[in-house]
Structure formats: C-alpha cells, structure tokens
Short mmCIF file of C-alpha atoms and ligand atoms in Angstrom, two decimals:
data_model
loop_
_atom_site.label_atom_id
_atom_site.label_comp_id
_atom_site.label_asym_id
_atom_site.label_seq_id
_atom_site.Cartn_x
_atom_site.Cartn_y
_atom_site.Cartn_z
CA UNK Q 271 72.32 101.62 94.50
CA UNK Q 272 71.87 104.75 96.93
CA UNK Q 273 75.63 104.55 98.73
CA UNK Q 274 75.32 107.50 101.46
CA UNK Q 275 78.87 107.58 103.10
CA UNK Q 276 81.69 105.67 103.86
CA UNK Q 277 80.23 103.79 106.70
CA UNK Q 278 83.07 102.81 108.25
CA UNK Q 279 86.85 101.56 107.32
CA UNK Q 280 88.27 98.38 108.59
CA UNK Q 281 91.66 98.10 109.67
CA UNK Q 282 93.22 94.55 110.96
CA UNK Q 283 95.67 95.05 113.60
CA UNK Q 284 97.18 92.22 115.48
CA UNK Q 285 95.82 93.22 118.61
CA UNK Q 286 93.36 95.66 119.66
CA UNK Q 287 94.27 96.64 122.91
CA UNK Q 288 97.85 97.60 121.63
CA UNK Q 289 96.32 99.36 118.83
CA UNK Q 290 93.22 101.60 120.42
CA UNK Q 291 95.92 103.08 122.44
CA UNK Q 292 97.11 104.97 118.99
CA UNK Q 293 93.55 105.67 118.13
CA UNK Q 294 92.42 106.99 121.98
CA UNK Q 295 95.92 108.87 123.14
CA UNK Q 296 97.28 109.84 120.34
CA UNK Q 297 94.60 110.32 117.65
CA UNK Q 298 92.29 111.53 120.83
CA UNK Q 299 89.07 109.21 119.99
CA UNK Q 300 86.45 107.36 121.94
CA UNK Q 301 86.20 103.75 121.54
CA UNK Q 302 82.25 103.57 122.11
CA UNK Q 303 82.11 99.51 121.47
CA UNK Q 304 83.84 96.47 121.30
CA UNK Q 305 81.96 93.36 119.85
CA UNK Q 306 82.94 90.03 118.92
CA UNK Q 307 81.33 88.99 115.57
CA UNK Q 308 81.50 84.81 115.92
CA UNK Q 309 80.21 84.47 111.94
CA UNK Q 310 83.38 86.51 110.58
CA UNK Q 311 85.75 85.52 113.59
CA UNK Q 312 86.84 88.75 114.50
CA UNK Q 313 87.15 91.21 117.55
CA UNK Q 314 86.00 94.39 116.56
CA UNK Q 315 86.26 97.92 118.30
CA UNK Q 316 84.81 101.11 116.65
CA UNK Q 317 85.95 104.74 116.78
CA UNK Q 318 83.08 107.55 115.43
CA UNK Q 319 84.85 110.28 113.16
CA UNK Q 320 82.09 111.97 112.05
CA UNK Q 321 79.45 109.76 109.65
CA UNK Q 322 82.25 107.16 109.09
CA UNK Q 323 83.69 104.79 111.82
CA UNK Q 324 86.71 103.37 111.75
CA UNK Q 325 86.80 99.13 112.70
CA UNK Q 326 89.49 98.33 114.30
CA UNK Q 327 89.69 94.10 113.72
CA UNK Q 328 91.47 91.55 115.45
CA UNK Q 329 91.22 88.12 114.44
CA UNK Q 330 89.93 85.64 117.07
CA UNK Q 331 91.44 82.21 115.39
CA UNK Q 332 93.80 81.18 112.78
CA UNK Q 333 90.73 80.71 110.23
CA UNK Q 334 89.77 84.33 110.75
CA UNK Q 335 90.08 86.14 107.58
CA UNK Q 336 91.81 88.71 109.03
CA UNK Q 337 94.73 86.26 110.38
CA UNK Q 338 94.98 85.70 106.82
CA UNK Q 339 95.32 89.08 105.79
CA UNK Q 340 97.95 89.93 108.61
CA UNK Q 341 100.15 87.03 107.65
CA UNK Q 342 100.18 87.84 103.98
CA UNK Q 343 100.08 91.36 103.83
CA UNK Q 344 100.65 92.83 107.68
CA UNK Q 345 98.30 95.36 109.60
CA UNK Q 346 96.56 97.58 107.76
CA UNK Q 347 93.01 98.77 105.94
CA UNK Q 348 91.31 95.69 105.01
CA UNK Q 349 88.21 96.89 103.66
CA UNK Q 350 85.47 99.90 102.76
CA UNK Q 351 82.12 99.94 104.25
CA UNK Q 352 79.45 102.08 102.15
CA UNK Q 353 76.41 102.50 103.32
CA UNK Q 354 73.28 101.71 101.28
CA UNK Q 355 69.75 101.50 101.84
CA UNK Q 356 69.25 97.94 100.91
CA UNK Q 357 72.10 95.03 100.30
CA UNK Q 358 70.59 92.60 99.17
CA UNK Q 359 69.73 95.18 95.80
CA UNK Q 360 72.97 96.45 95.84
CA UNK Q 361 74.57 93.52 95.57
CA UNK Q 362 72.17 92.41 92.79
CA UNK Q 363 73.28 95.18 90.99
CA UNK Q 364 77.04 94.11 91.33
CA UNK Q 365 76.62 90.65 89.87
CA UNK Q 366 74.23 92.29 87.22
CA UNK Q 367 77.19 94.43 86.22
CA UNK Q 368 79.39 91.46 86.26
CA UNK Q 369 81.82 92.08 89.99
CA UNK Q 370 82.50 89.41 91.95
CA UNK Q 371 80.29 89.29 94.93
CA UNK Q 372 81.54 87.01 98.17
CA UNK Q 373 78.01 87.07 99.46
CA UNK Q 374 74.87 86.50 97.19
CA UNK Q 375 72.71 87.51 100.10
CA UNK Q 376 73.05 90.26 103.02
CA UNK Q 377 74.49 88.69 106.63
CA UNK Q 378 74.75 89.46 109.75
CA UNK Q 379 77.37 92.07 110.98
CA UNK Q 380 79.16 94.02 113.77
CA UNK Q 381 76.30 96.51 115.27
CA UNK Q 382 73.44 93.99 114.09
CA UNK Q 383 73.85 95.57 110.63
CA UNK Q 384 73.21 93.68 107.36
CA UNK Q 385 76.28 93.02 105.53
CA UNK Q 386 77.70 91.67 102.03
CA UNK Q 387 81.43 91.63 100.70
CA UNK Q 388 82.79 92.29 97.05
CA UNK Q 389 85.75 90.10 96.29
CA UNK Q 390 88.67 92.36 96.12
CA UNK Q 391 89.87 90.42 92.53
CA UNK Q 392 87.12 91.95 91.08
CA UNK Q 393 87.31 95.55 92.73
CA UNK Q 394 90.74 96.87 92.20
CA UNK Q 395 92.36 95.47 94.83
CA UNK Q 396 90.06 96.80 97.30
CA UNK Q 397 87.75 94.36 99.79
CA UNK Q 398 84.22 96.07 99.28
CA UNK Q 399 81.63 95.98 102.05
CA UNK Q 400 77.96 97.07 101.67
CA UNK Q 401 76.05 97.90 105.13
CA UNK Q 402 72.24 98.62 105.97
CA UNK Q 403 70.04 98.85 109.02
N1 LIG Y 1767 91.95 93.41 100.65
C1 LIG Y 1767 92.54 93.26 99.44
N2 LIG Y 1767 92.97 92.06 98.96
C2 LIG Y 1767 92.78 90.99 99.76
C3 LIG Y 1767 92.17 91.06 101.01
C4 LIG Y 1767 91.76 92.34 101.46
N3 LIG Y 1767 91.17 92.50 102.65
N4 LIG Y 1767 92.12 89.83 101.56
C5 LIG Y 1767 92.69 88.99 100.67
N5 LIG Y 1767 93.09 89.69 99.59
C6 LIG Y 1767 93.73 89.17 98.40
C7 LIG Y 1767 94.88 88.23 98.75
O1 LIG Y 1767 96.06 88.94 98.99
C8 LIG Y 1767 94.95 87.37 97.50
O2 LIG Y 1767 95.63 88.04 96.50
P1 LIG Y 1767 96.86 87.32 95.73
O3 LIG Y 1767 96.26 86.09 95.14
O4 LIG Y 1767 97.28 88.34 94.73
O5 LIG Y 1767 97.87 87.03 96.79
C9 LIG Y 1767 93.48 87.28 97.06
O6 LIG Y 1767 92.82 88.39 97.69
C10 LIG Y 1767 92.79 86.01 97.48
O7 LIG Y 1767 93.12 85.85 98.79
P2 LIG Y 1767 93.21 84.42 99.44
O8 LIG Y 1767 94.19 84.48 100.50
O9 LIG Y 1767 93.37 83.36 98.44
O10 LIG Y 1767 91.74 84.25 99.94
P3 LIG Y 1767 91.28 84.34 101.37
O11 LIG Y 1767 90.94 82.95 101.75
O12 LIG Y 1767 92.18 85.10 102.25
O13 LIG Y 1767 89.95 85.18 101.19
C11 LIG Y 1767 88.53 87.03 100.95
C12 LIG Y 1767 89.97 86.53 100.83
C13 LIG Y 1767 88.53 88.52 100.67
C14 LIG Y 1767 87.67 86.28 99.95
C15 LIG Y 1767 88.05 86.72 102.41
O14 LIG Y 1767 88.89 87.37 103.33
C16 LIG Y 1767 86.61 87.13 102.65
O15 LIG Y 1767 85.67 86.43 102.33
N6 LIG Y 1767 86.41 88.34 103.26
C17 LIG Y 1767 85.06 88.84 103.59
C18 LIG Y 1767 84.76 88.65 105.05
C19 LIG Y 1767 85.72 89.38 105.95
O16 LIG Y 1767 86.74 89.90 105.54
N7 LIG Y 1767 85.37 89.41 107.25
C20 LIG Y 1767 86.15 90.12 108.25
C21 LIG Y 1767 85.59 91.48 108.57
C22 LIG Y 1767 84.23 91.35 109.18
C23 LIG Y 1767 83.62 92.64 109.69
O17 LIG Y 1767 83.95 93.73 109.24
O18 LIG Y 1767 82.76 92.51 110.59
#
C-alpha cells in the first residue's frame, strides 16, 4: 500500500493553548496552523518536525472522540498518521487482509487531506490513520 512516512502523530490534550506552550517554549517549535475539523469535532494545531507533524487535538464537544479518549484514558498519543498514495486502496487492502477498518471510504481531514481510521481492536491497541493529498 506505498506508506511513505509517519505523516503526523496525534496527541489529545485537554487544551491546546495550555499545551503548545510545551511544544513552542520548551520543545522550541513553530505552530504553523490551527484548524477546526467540524466532521471529527476537534481543534487541531500542528507542529513540523521534519516529514512528520505532530497534531496536537482538543476536543470541541462532549461527543468528540477525543473527549472520549481523555476521560477514559487521559492526554496522550491518540493515533498514527502514515502517509500513502491512495486511501481508499489502502484501506481496501486492510479489510482484504481481514483489520477492522472505521472508514470504508477516504474523508475529509485537517489540511484538506483525505483520511480513513483503523479501529484500534484490530491494530494492537493502536488508532491507525491513513492520509493522502
Ligand atoms: N487509541 C487506542 N485505543 C482507543 C482509542 C485510541 N485513540 N480510542 C478508543 N480506544 C479504545 C477504548 O479504550 C476502548 O477499549 P476498551 O474497550 O478496552 O476500554 C475501545 O477502543 C473502544 O472504545 P469505545 O470507547 O467503546 O469507542 P469510542 O466510541 O470511543 O470509539 C474509536 C473509539 C477509535 C472507534 C473512535 O474514537 C473513532 O472512530 N476514531 C476515529 C476518528 C477520530 O479519532 N477522530 C479524531 C481525530 C481527527 C483528526 O486527526 O483530524
């Protein structure tokens, strides 16, 4: 399925302005955007280290599925982004190999990217993104 790089990590922190302080004073990076992504109901600001970004993601309601992953399991990573050229193939080839795919078909992300999520049950614990241009 062609994965590049680690496109980014996401990390759920209760509240992005407390947290980019870390990432801009101490860890001495540039936050170059902050978006809101209405579909997945999060805040999001991203830091460039290198190829990868990190996500830094903030939920924006109760329903957000990274509220739910703060109140269960605190801040943290809450998922791996690899890039590929084409997700709607990639995640094909998942469900072909018999993992648990959230999506069937690529969405819309953060940075107008398309998107599709693995289900974490079925990937070792980890919460499995997919991203393409
Ligand atoms: N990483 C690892 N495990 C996770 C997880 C995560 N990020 N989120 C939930 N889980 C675990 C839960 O702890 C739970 O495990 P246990 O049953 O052992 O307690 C299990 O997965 C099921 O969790 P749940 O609470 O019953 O289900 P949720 O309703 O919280 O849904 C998930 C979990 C992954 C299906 C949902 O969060 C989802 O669809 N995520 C994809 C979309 C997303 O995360 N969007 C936000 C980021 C968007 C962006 O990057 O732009």
């Amino acid at each position: 399925m062609n994965l590049s790089h680690i496109e980014h990590i996401g990390i759920a922190v209760k509240s992005i302005d407390e947290a980019r302080e870390y990432y801009e004073n101490v860890l001495g990076l540039e936050c170059y955007a902050i978006e809101e992504v209405k579909d997945q109901k999060v805040k999001t600001a991203f830091f460039k280290v290198g190829e990868t970004k990190l996500e830094l993601l903030e939920a924006t309601g109760p329903e957000s599925p990274v509220a739910k992953f703060i109140e269960k399991r605190g801040e943290g990573i809450h998922h791996i982004a690899f890039a590929t050229d084409n997700v709607n193939d990639a995640l094909k080839t998942v469900e072909e190999k018999g993992v648990r795919a959230i999506d069937k078909t690529a969405r819309k992300g953060a940075e107008g990217l398309n998107i599709g999520f693995l289900h974490p049950k079925s990937t070792f614990g980890v919460l499995t993104e997919f991203c393409s241009k």
